[in-house]
Amino acid sequence: MLKPENVFTPRASDVNESMYIDRGDLESDLEKGLRSGMHLMIYGESGSGKTWLYKRVLKKLNIKVYIANLANASRLKSINAEFENLIKREQLPKKTGFTESKKGQLGIPATANAELSHQNQYMIGEMEPFEAYLSHIREVAGQEKAVLVLDNLEAIWSDSNLLSELANVITLLDDERYAFYKVTILIVGVPGDLRKYYQKTQNLATVANRIRELPEVSRMTIEQCAKLIHTGFISLLKYEIDDYNKVSSHISWVTDRLPQRIHEYCWELAILGEENQGKIESSQLNRADQLWLKRSLASNYTVVESMMNERDTKVGRRNQTLYSLGLVEKEEFKWSDVEEILRREFPDSTQGLALNLPQILSGLSASEHKTPIIKRSPKGDSYCFSDPKYRMCLRAMLRKVSDSDSVDKLPISDV
Ligand SMILES: Nc1ncnc2c1ncn2[C@@H]1O[C@H](COP(=O)(O)OP(=O)(O)O)[C@@H](O)[C@H]1O
Ligand SMILES: [Mg+2]
């Protein structure tokens, strides 16, 4: 019998095939990208499903995949050190073992062939780590397509030395000697501006033009999220849910449909269901909210709580503003968007009154707080959350008090 932890796995790096939810265009865009012959780049916020996406697609296409972790590179202060690591881990023999027949099969031009014969005299330990690794990949992959993934780009994003090292790696790929190995590079990470970065700061436009950026991986659609919940609770765990629509739409709402967060939340709820003989009741959602807030969003909770704890007369308005912020759907929003929601949600206490949202929002933002929940956009005319977790936290944490226009927090101290 399956247990919650076999089904809901927020931090699993290996794909659980029975839980994988297809993401439509994202998979086909990646497939097309792999056929384009260009190097590729996938971006999206943490937990959006990038790693599962490429692993699933590459597996389906039977493409061999090799993964270098840029977080390790960051720790080691060198990307080549990470390649060295990988080579050591796979305990490569000293000699590459390239054979004449393999060379022939690759169908490479004569010039490259000459290069290779030259190459072949190298011991792998004498090659640059990057080339040694490419050579290893090609050897293991034989004639098959092979992809080298550089995952967690965000880990080196603030380190200009590592970013130049990455630029060198990409530039080298075009060098005949490296291109010979025919390994596609797939860069995976959070920032979406790699091309711009190289175009602007390093005058490496040609490098940037060798990378094809795939569309952002972000939240799931409502249908995908519902399917994930259904697959986990009903098909796999075989639980009963008293009000499926209510439970499903609540999860979809508080988690903002981010795959990792959906799994986290569902795990909490599944444990409650397990304690309840495999029955999920919508009345358990409050408890699941508390458990999830405590375990996964505790630091965000503390920040929001501190912003509510003010004793001035505007406390009611400020709490209403926080609640309204949770309802914002846009990534970037203006104070007028928040005001519209606030007036809609709290009509009795706002009618005919000026609300001064610009001031309240600025009080919650970077200019006034060390740990702001919102920050101004670069242009300065709108805001976004300083961390997407705040939106989820506000949604799970704040409640309207019935019959009044005030807002209360869901306590988690007893959890
Ligand atoms: N397509 C999917 N279907 C079901 N669950 C998914 C899917 N993609 C991701 N997940 C869940 O989200 C978690 C985080 O995904 P991951 O690919 O590691 O995100 P990222 O690499 O963007 O940080 C995974 O461990 C898994 O639990
Ligand atoms: Mg990942």
GROMACS .gro file of C-alpha atoms and ligand atoms in nm:
model
  443
    1MET     CA    1   0.000   0.000   0.000
    2LEU     CA    2   0.125   0.346  -0.087
    3LYS     CA    3   0.197   0.596   0.187
    4PRO     CA    4   0.170   0.975   0.163
    5GLU     CA    5   0.548   1.005   0.132
    6ASN     CA    6   0.552   0.774  -0.171
    7VAL     CA    7   0.305   0.998  -0.348
    8PHE     CA    8   0.367   1.353  -0.238
    9THR     CA    9   0.737   1.423  -0.269
   10PRO     CA   10   0.804   1.797  -0.266
   11ARG     CA   11   1.180   1.758  -0.267
   12ALA     CA   12   1.232   1.450  -0.479
   13SER     CA   13   1.480   1.514  -0.757
   14ASP     CA   14   1.395   1.190  -0.935
   15VAL     CA   15   1.071   1.186  -1.128
   16ASN     CA   16   0.794   0.967  -0.989
   17GLU     CA   17   0.637   0.857  -1.316
   18SER     CA   18   0.303   0.772  -1.162
   19MET     CA   19   0.273   1.124  -1.022
   20TYR     CA   20   0.406   1.315  -1.321
   21ILE     CA   21   0.147   1.552  -1.462
   22ASP     CA   22   0.196   1.646  -1.825
   23ARG     CA   23   0.253   2.013  -1.886
   24GLY     CA   24   0.156   2.031  -2.249
   25ASP     CA   25   0.344   2.298  -2.438
   26LEU     CA   26   0.636   2.301  -2.196
   27GLU     CA   27   0.725   1.945  -2.290
   28SER     CA   28   0.677   1.995  -2.661
   29ASP     CA   29   0.874   2.321  -2.659
   30LEU     CA   30   1.162   2.137  -2.497
   31GLU     CA   31   1.135   1.854  -2.747
   32LYS     CA   32   1.144   2.099  -3.036
   33GLY     CA   33   1.432   2.281  -2.876
   34LEU     CA   34   1.629   1.959  -2.857
   35ARG     CA   35   1.580   1.910  -3.229
   36SER     CA   36   1.692   2.264  -3.311
   37GLY     CA   37   2.058   2.180  -3.265
   38MET     CA   38   2.100   2.480  -3.038
   39HIS     CA   39   2.193   2.484  -2.675
   40LEU     CA   40   1.897   2.545  -2.450
   41MET     CA   41   1.796   2.736  -2.141
   42ILE     CA   42   1.502   2.665  -1.911
   43TYR     CA   43   1.406   2.912  -1.642
   44GLY     CA   44   1.137   2.948  -1.379
   45GLU     CA   45   1.111   3.006  -1.007
   46SER     CA   46   1.229   2.743  -0.762
   47GLY     CA   47   0.985   2.455  -0.726
   48SER     CA   48   0.812   2.522  -1.057
   49GLY     CA   49   0.909   2.181  -1.194
   50LYS     CA   50   1.209   2.248  -1.420
   51THR     CA   51   1.412   1.948  -1.310
   52TRP     CA   52   1.121   1.707  -1.340
   53LEU     CA   53   1.035   1.852  -1.678
   54TYR     CA   54   1.371   1.798  -1.842
   55LYS     CA   55   1.425   1.461  -1.679
   56ARG     CA   56   1.090   1.338  -1.799
   57VAL     CA   57   1.129   1.468  -2.155
   58LEU     CA   58   1.486   1.343  -2.197
   59LYS     CA   59   1.388   1.004  -2.064
   60LYS     CA   60   1.091   0.982  -2.296
   61LEU     CA   61   1.313   1.067  -2.593
   62ASN     CA   62   1.573   0.819  -2.474
   63ILE     CA   63   1.836   1.088  -2.460
   64LYS     CA   64   2.125   1.031  -2.226
   65VAL     CA   65   2.147   1.300  -1.962
   66TYR     CA   66   2.440   1.415  -1.752
   67ILE     CA   67   2.385   1.666  -1.479
   68ALA     CA   68   2.631   1.917  -1.341
   69ASN     CA   69   2.510   2.109  -1.040
   70LEU     CA   70   2.606   2.475  -1.046
   71ALA     CA   71   2.535   2.494  -0.673
   72ASN     CA   72   2.835   2.267  -0.631
   73ALA     CA   73   3.030   2.483  -0.872
   74SER     CA   74   2.945   2.780  -0.657
   75ARG     CA   75   3.061   2.603  -0.345
   76LEU     CA   76   3.383   2.497  -0.517
   77LYS     CA   77   3.416   2.841  -0.678
   78SER     CA   78   3.466   2.684  -1.018
   79ILE     CA   79   3.254   2.515  -1.281
   80ASN     CA   80   3.549   2.310  -1.398
   81ALA     CA   81   3.592   2.181  -1.044
   82GLU     CA   82   3.237   2.047  -1.065
   83PHE     CA   83   3.323   1.873  -1.393
   84GLU     CA   84   3.627   1.726  -1.222
   85ASN     CA   85   3.401   1.607  -0.944
   86LEU     CA   86   3.169   1.437  -1.187
   87ILE     CA   87   3.455   1.268  -1.362
   88LYS     CA   88   3.593   1.141  -1.034
   89ARG     CA   89   3.253   1.025  -0.921
   90GLU     CA   90   3.210   0.817  -1.230
   91GLN     CA   91   3.557   0.684  -1.169
   92LEU     CA   92   3.671   0.725  -1.520
   93PRO     CA   93   3.952   0.508  -1.637
   94LYS     CA   94   4.265   0.700  -1.723
   95LYS     CA   95   4.230   0.643  -2.092
   96THR     CA   96   3.923   0.760  -2.281
   97GLY     CA   97   3.888   0.438  -2.472
   98PHE     CA   98   3.781   0.594  -2.798
   99THR     CA   99   3.801   0.334  -3.071
  100GLU     CA  100   3.845   0.369  -3.444
  101SER     CA  101   3.501   0.223  -3.508
  102LYS     CA  102   3.331   0.471  -3.280
  103LYS     CA  103   3.504   0.750  -3.463
  104GLY     CA  104   3.375   0.621  -3.791
  105GLN     CA  105   3.022   0.591  -3.666
  106LEU     CA  106   3.009   0.950  -3.561
  107GLY     CA  107   3.045   1.051  -3.921
  108ILE     CA  108   3.263   1.346  -3.852
  109PRO     CA  109   3.442   1.547  -4.119
  110ALA     CA  110   3.800   1.460  -4.200
  111THR     CA  111   3.943   1.767  -4.031
  112ALA     CA  112   3.771   1.680  -3.708
  113ASN     CA  113   3.888   1.326  -3.754
  114ALA     CA  114   4.244   1.448  -3.761
  115GLU     CA  115   4.169   1.647  -3.449
  116LEU     CA  116   4.037   1.339  -3.285
  117SER     CA  117   4.339   1.126  -3.359
  118HIS     CA  118   4.534   1.400  -3.196
  119GLN     CA  119   4.284   1.403  -2.913
  120ASN     CA  120   4.308   1.036  -2.869
  121GLN     CA  121   4.666   1.067  -2.762
  122TYR     CA  122   4.556   1.261  -2.459
  123MET     CA  123   4.497   1.087  -2.139
  124ILE     CA  124   4.172   1.200  -1.993
  125GLY     CA  125   4.351   1.325  -1.685
  126GLU     CA  126   4.546   1.564  -1.903
  127MET     CA  127   4.245   1.720  -2.072
  128GLU     CA  128   4.066   2.024  -1.945
  129PRO     CA  129   3.794   1.892  -1.713
  130PHE     CA  130   3.521   2.025  -1.939
  131GLU     CA  131   3.655   1.849  -2.244
  132ALA     CA  132   3.731   1.535  -2.048
  133TYR     CA  133   3.372   1.524  -1.935
  134LEU     CA  134   3.237   1.582  -2.285
  135SER     CA  135   3.462   1.308  -2.408
  136HIS     CA  136   3.333   1.076  -2.137
  137ILE     CA  137   2.973   1.161  -2.223
  138ARG     CA  138   3.029   1.089  -2.589
  139GLU     CA  139   3.197   0.764  -2.509
  140VAL     CA  140   2.917   0.641  -2.288
  141ALA     CA  141   2.645   0.768  -2.519
  142GLY     CA  142   2.798   0.610  -2.828
  143GLN     CA  143   2.608   0.742  -3.127
  144GLU     CA  144   2.308   0.848  -2.922
  145LYS     CA  145   2.207   1.203  -2.853
  146ALA     CA  146   2.347   1.332  -2.526
  147VAL     CA  147   2.261   1.632  -2.314
  148LEU     CA  148   2.472   1.792  -2.045
  149VAL     CA  149   2.251   1.979  -1.800
  150LEU     CA  150   2.390   2.266  -1.599
  151ASP     CA  151   2.126   2.283  -1.328
  152ASN     CA  152   2.070   2.555  -1.068
  153LEU     CA  153   2.210   2.846  -1.262
  154GLU     CA  154   2.077   3.078  -0.993
  155ALA     CA  155   2.351   2.949  -0.765
  156ILE     CA  156   2.616   3.132  -0.969
  157TRP     CA  157   2.404   3.427  -1.075
  158SER     CA  158   2.567   3.677  -0.843
  159ASP     CA  159   2.921   3.555  -0.906
  160SER     CA  160   3.070   3.730  -1.206
  161ASN     CA  161   3.373   3.500  -1.212
  162LEU     CA  162   3.156   3.193  -1.246
  163LEU     CA  163   2.940   3.363  -1.504
  164SER     CA  164   3.248   3.431  -1.716
  165GLU     CA  165   3.353   3.072  -1.668
  166LEU     CA  166   3.011   2.970  -1.794
  167ALA     CA  167   3.051   3.201  -2.093
  168ASN     CA  168   3.381   3.032  -2.170
  169VAL     CA  169   3.222   2.691  -2.149
  170ILE     CA  170   2.951   2.794  -2.392
  171THR     CA  171   3.196   2.959  -2.629
  172LEU     CA  172   3.413   2.650  -2.629
  173LEU     CA  173   3.121   2.443  -2.746
  174ASP     CA  174   3.146   2.610  -3.082
  175ASP     CA  175   3.512   2.535  -3.111
  176GLU     CA  176   3.546   2.243  -3.350
  177ARG     CA  177   3.739   2.040  -3.100
  178TYR     CA  178   3.456   2.059  -2.848
  179ALA     CA  179   3.170   2.067  -3.098
  180PHE     CA  180   3.301   1.733  -3.212
  181TYR     CA  181   3.149   1.567  -2.908
  182LYS     CA  182   2.804   1.681  -3.015
  183VAL     CA  183   2.673   1.732  -2.666
  184THR     CA  184   2.380   1.968  -2.623
  185ILE     CA  185   2.400   2.193  -2.321
  186LEU     CA  186   2.083   2.261  -2.126
  187ILE     CA  187   2.111   2.542  -1.875
  188VAL     CA  188   1.847   2.534  -1.603
  189GLY     CA  189   1.785   2.803  -1.347
  190VAL     CA  190   1.588   3.086  -1.209
  191PRO     CA  191   1.690   3.405  -1.388
  192GLY     CA  192   1.541   3.461  -1.729
  193ASP     CA  193   1.794   3.708  -1.852
  194LEU     CA  194   2.103   3.505  -1.934
  195ARG     CA  195   2.108   3.621  -2.293
  196LYS     CA  196   2.060   3.981  -2.197
  197TYR     CA  197   2.328   3.945  -1.933
  198TYR     CA  198   2.587   3.832  -2.183
  199GLN     CA  199   2.472   4.076  -2.447
  200LYS     CA  200   2.497   4.369  -2.213
  201THR     CA  201   2.781   4.306  -1.979
  202GLN     CA  202   3.027   4.091  -2.162
  203ASN     CA  203   2.995   4.175  -2.524
  204LEU     CA  204   2.937   3.809  -2.590
  205ALA     CA  205   2.637   3.840  -2.815
  206THR     CA  206   2.749   3.545  -3.022
  207VAL     CA  207   2.748   3.325  -2.715
  208ALA     CA  208   2.401   3.440  -2.625
  209ASN     CA  209   2.281   3.367  -2.975
  210ARG     CA  210   2.379   3.006  -2.942
  211ILE     CA  211   2.135   2.957  -2.658
  212ARG     CA  212   1.768   2.914  -2.720
  213GLU     CA  213   1.554   3.026  -2.430
  214LEU     CA  214   1.247   2.815  -2.367
  215PRO     CA  215   0.923   2.967  -2.233
  216GLU     CA  216   0.914   3.016  -1.857
  217VAL     CA  217   0.818   2.722  -1.638
  218SER     CA  218   0.572   2.864  -1.387
  219ARG     CA  219   0.258   2.762  -1.200
  220MET     CA  220   0.049   2.473  -1.324
  221THR     CA  221  -0.283   2.534  -1.491
  222ILE     CA  222  -0.598   2.479  -1.285
  223GLU     CA  223  -0.655   2.152  -1.472
  224GLN     CA  224  -0.301   2.025  -1.414
  225CYS     CA  225  -0.321   2.108  -1.046
  226ALA     CA  226  -0.658   1.935  -1.012
  227LYS     CA  227  -0.519   1.634  -1.190
  228LEU     CA  228  -0.220   1.619  -0.957
  229ILE     CA  229  -0.447   1.627  -0.652
  230HIS     CA  230  -0.677   1.364  -0.800
  231THR     CA  231  -0.394   1.133  -0.902
  232GLY     CA  232  -0.234   1.154  -0.559
  233PHE     CA  233  -0.532   1.125  -0.328
  234ILE     CA  234  -0.781   0.922  -0.531
  235SER     CA  235  -0.591   0.711  -0.786
  236LEU     CA  236  -0.282   0.630  -0.582
  237LEU     CA  237  -0.365   0.665  -0.212
  238LYS     CA  238  -0.726   0.560  -0.267
  239TYR     CA  239  -0.854   0.812  -0.016
  240GLU     CA  240  -1.207   0.945  -0.007
  241ILE     CA  241  -1.265   1.318  -0.018
  242ASP     CA  242  -1.598   1.449   0.112
  243ASP     CA  243  -1.609   1.768  -0.097
  244TYR     CA  244  -1.359   1.720  -0.376
  245ASN     CA  245  -1.415   2.056  -0.545
  246LYS     CA  246  -1.377   2.249  -0.225
  247VAL     CA  247  -1.058   2.070  -0.125
  248SER     CA  248  -0.907   2.090  -0.470
  249SER     CA  249  -0.978   2.457  -0.521
  250HIS     CA  250  -0.848   2.543  -0.175
  251ILE     CA  251  -0.517   2.367  -0.241
  252SER     CA  252  -0.491   2.528  -0.579
  253TRP     CA  253  -0.555   2.869  -0.422
  254VAL     CA  254  -0.316   2.862  -0.125
  255THR     CA  255  -0.028   2.698  -0.312
  256ASP     CA  256  -0.063   2.929  -0.611
  257ARG     CA  257  -0.037   2.605  -0.815
  258LEU     CA  258   0.339   2.581  -0.779
  259PRO     CA  259   0.419   2.208  -0.808
  260GLN     CA  260   0.652   2.184  -0.512
  261ARG     CA  261   0.407   2.371  -0.288
  262ILE     CA  262   0.117   2.156  -0.402
  263HIS     CA  263   0.313   1.846  -0.301
  264GLU     CA  264   0.406   2.000   0.034
  265TYR     CA  265   0.050   2.091   0.114
  266CYS     CA  266  -0.094   1.763  -0.006
  267TRP     CA  267   0.155   1.573   0.205
  268GLU     CA  268   0.028   1.748   0.519
  269LEU     CA  269  -0.331   1.680   0.422
  270ALA     CA  270  -0.257   1.320   0.332
  271ILE     CA  271  -0.107   1.258   0.676
  272LEU     CA  272  -0.426   1.396   0.830
  273GLY     CA  273  -0.626   1.169   0.600
  274GLU     CA  274  -0.419   0.871   0.703
  275GLU     CA  275  -0.500   0.941   1.067
  276ASN     CA  276  -0.865   0.957   0.964
  277GLN     CA  277  -0.892   0.612   0.801
  278GLY     CA  278  -0.822   0.737   0.452
  279LYS     CA  279  -1.089   1.004   0.458
  280ILE     CA  280  -1.023   1.367   0.377
  281GLU     CA  281  -1.281   1.611   0.505
  282SER     CA  282  -1.293   1.972   0.400
  283SER     CA  283  -1.310   2.063   0.768
  284GLN     CA  284  -0.946   1.942   0.793
  285LEU     CA  285  -0.823   2.217   0.560
  286ASN     CA  286  -0.774   2.463   0.844
  287ARG     CA  287  -0.549   2.217   1.022
  288ALA     CA  288  -0.358   2.146   0.701
  289ASP     CA  289  -0.310   2.521   0.652
  290GLN     CA  290  -0.161   2.548   0.999
  291LEU     CA  291   0.071   2.253   0.954
  292TRP     CA  292   0.187   2.373   0.616
  293LEU     CA  293   0.240   2.731   0.736
  294LYS     CA  294   0.440   2.605   1.029
  295ARG     CA  295   0.654   2.361   0.837
  296SER     CA  296   0.704   2.532   0.505
  297LEU     CA  297   0.634   2.903   0.546
  298ALA     CA  298   0.729   2.975   0.906
  299SER     CA  299   0.969   3.258   0.832
  300ASN     CA  300   0.722   3.427   0.600
  301TYR     CA  301   0.453   3.385   0.864
  302THR     CA  302   0.670   3.561   1.121
  303VAL     CA  303   0.730   3.855   0.891
  304VAL     CA  304   0.362   3.897   0.808
  305GLU     CA  305   0.275   3.863   1.175
  306SER     CA  306   0.517   4.138   1.267
  307MET     CA  307   0.352   4.366   1.015
  308MET     CA  308   0.013   4.302   1.172
  309ASN     CA  309   0.131   4.372   1.521
  310GLU     CA  310   0.095   4.743   1.519
  311ARG     CA  311  -0.117   4.926   1.764
  312ASP     CA  312  -0.181   5.246   1.574
  313THR     CA  313  -0.527   5.331   1.453
  314LYS     CA  314  -0.453   5.213   1.104
  315VAL     CA  315  -0.406   4.855   1.219
  316GLY     CA  316  -0.736   4.750   1.074
  317ARG     CA  317  -0.655   4.902   0.739
  318ARG     CA  318  -0.313   4.752   0.730
  319ASN     CA  319  -0.448   4.405   0.796
  320GLN     CA  320  -0.711   4.454   0.531
  321THR     CA  321  -0.434   4.557   0.294
  322LEU     CA  322  -0.232   4.244   0.370
  323TYR     CA  323  -0.540   4.031   0.313
  324SER     CA  324  -0.607   4.210  -0.016
  325LEU     CA  325  -0.247   4.161  -0.127
  326GLY     CA  326  -0.302   3.787  -0.093
  327LEU     CA  327  -0.586   3.814  -0.341
  328VAL     CA  328  -0.377   3.986  -0.606
  329GLU     CA  329  -0.328   3.754  -0.903
  330LYS     CA  330  -0.092   3.965  -1.112
  331GLU     CA  331   0.284   3.935  -1.079
  332GLU     CA  332   0.322   4.312  -1.086
  333PHE     CA  333   0.053   4.529  -0.940
  334LYS     CA  334  -0.020   4.893  -0.876
  335TRP     CA  335  -0.156   5.041  -0.556
  336SER     CA  336  -0.482   5.099  -0.740
  337ASP     CA  337  -0.517   4.722  -0.802
  338VAL     CA  338  -0.488   4.660  -0.430
  339GLU     CA  339  -0.731   4.939  -0.348
  340GLU     CA  340  -0.988   4.793  -0.583
  341ILE     CA  341  -0.969   4.457  -0.408
  342LEU     CA  342  -0.974   4.615  -0.065
  343ARG     CA  343  -1.289   4.818  -0.139
  344ARG     CA  344  -1.456   4.512  -0.286
  345GLU     CA  345  -1.372   4.289   0.010
  346PHE     CA  346  -1.437   4.540   0.285
  347PRO     CA  347  -1.718   4.763   0.155
  348ASP     CA  348  -1.863   4.869   0.490
  349SER     CA  349  -1.548   5.009   0.638
  350THR     CA  350  -1.422   5.179   0.323
  351GLN     CA  351  -1.725   5.353   0.178
  352GLY     CA  352  -1.670   5.720   0.118
  353LEU     CA  353  -1.326   5.715   0.276
  354ALA     CA  354  -0.984   5.789   0.137
  355LEU     CA  355  -0.759   5.488   0.193
  356ASN     CA  356  -0.412   5.611   0.110
  357LEU     CA  357  -0.286   5.281  -0.027
  358PRO     CA  358   0.042   5.426  -0.163
  359GLN     CA  359   0.147   5.504   0.192
  360ILE     CA  360   0.035   5.173   0.338
  361LEU     CA  361   0.208   4.975   0.063
  362SER     CA  362   0.526   5.168   0.101
  363GLY     CA  363   0.510   5.080   0.471
  364LEU     CA  364   0.517   4.712   0.380
  365SER     CA  365   0.792   4.746   0.125
  366ALA     CA  366   1.165   4.748   0.105
  367SER     CA  367   1.201   5.115   0.181
  368GLU     CA  368   1.074   5.063   0.536
  369HIS     CA  369   1.153   4.705   0.628
  370LYS     CA  370   1.458   4.488   0.643
  371THR     CA  371   1.238   4.195   0.550
  372PRO     CA  372   0.983   4.350   0.317
  373ILE     CA  373   0.702   4.143   0.174
  374ILE     CA  374   0.670   4.354  -0.137
  375LYS     CA  375   0.916   4.555  -0.339
  376ARG     CA  376   0.895   4.819  -0.605
  377SER     CA  377   0.938   4.721  -0.967
  378PRO     CA  378   1.250   4.858  -1.138
  379LYS     CA  379   1.040   5.128  -1.300
  380GLY     CA  380   0.904   5.222  -0.960
  381ASP     CA  381   0.540   5.255  -1.060
  382SER     CA  382   0.429   4.914  -0.937
  383TYR     CA  383   0.504   4.643  -0.683
  384CYS     CA  384   0.569   4.272  -0.674
  385PHE     CA  385   0.617   4.024  -0.390
  386SER     CA  386   0.975   4.009  -0.266
  387ASP     CA  387   0.930   3.630  -0.256
  388PRO     CA  388   0.640   3.440  -0.416
  389LYS     CA  389   0.597   3.254  -0.087
  390TYR     CA  390   0.443   3.565   0.069
  391ARG     CA  391   0.142   3.540  -0.157
  392MET     CA  392   0.084   3.180  -0.047
  393CYS     CA  393   0.148   3.268   0.314
  394LEU     CA  394  -0.105   3.553   0.312
  395ARG     CA  395  -0.363   3.326   0.150
  396ALA     CA  396  -0.324   3.045   0.400
  397MET     CA  397  -0.273   3.267   0.702
  398LEU     CA  398  -0.529   3.548   0.690
  399ARG     CA  399  -0.904   3.518   0.731
  400LYS     CA  400  -1.184   3.768   0.725
  401VAL     CA  401  -1.367   3.772   1.056
  402SER     CA  402  -1.729   3.710   0.975
  403ASP     CA  403  -1.976   3.992   1.034
  404SER     CA  404  -1.702   4.247   1.066
  405ASP     CA  405  -1.456   4.405   0.831
  406SER     CA  406  -1.155   4.292   1.027
  407VAL     CA  407  -0.888   4.037   0.947
  408ASP     CA  408  -0.745   3.769   1.170
  409LYS     CA  409  -0.449   3.541   1.146
  410LEU     CA  410  -0.461   3.165   1.173
  411PRO     CA  411  -0.253   3.085   1.481
  412ILE     CA  412   0.024   2.831   1.443
  413SER     CA  413   0.181   2.848   1.787
  414ASP     CA  414  -0.004   2.538   1.908
  415VAL     CA  415   0.099   2.332   1.605
  416LIG     N1  416   0.502   1.772  -1.377
  416LIG     C1  417   0.493   1.747  -1.247
  416LIG     N2  418   0.394   1.667  -1.198
  416LIG     C2  419   0.384   1.643  -1.067
  416LIG     N3  420   0.466   1.695  -0.974
  416LIG     C3  421   0.567   1.774  -1.015
  416LIG     C4  422   0.585   1.804  -1.152
  416LIG     N4  423   0.692   1.883  -1.164
  416LIG     C5  424   0.738   1.904  -1.039
  416LIG     N5  425   0.665   1.839  -0.948
  416LIG     C6  426   0.684   1.839  -0.801
  416LIG     O1  427   0.749   1.959  -0.763
  416LIG     C7  428   0.874   1.931  -0.700
  416LIG     C8  429   0.976   2.034  -0.745
  416LIG     O2  430   1.001   2.018  -0.883
  416LIG     P1  431   1.144   2.045  -0.946
  416LIG     O3  432   1.140   1.994  -1.084
  416LIG     O4  433   1.250   1.996  -0.855
  416LIG     O5  434   1.142   2.205  -0.945
  416LIG     P2  435   1.260   2.305  -0.985
  416LIG     O6  436   1.368   2.225  -1.051
  416LIG     O7  437   1.196   2.404  -1.076
  416LIG     O8  438   1.301   2.370  -0.855
  416LIG     C9  439   0.910   1.790  -0.740
  416LIG     O9  440   0.986   1.727  -0.641
  416LIG    C10  441   0.773   1.726  -0.752
  416LIG    O10  442   0.729   1.688  -0.624
  417MG      MG  443   1.565   2.193  -0.999
   0.00000   0.00000   0.00000
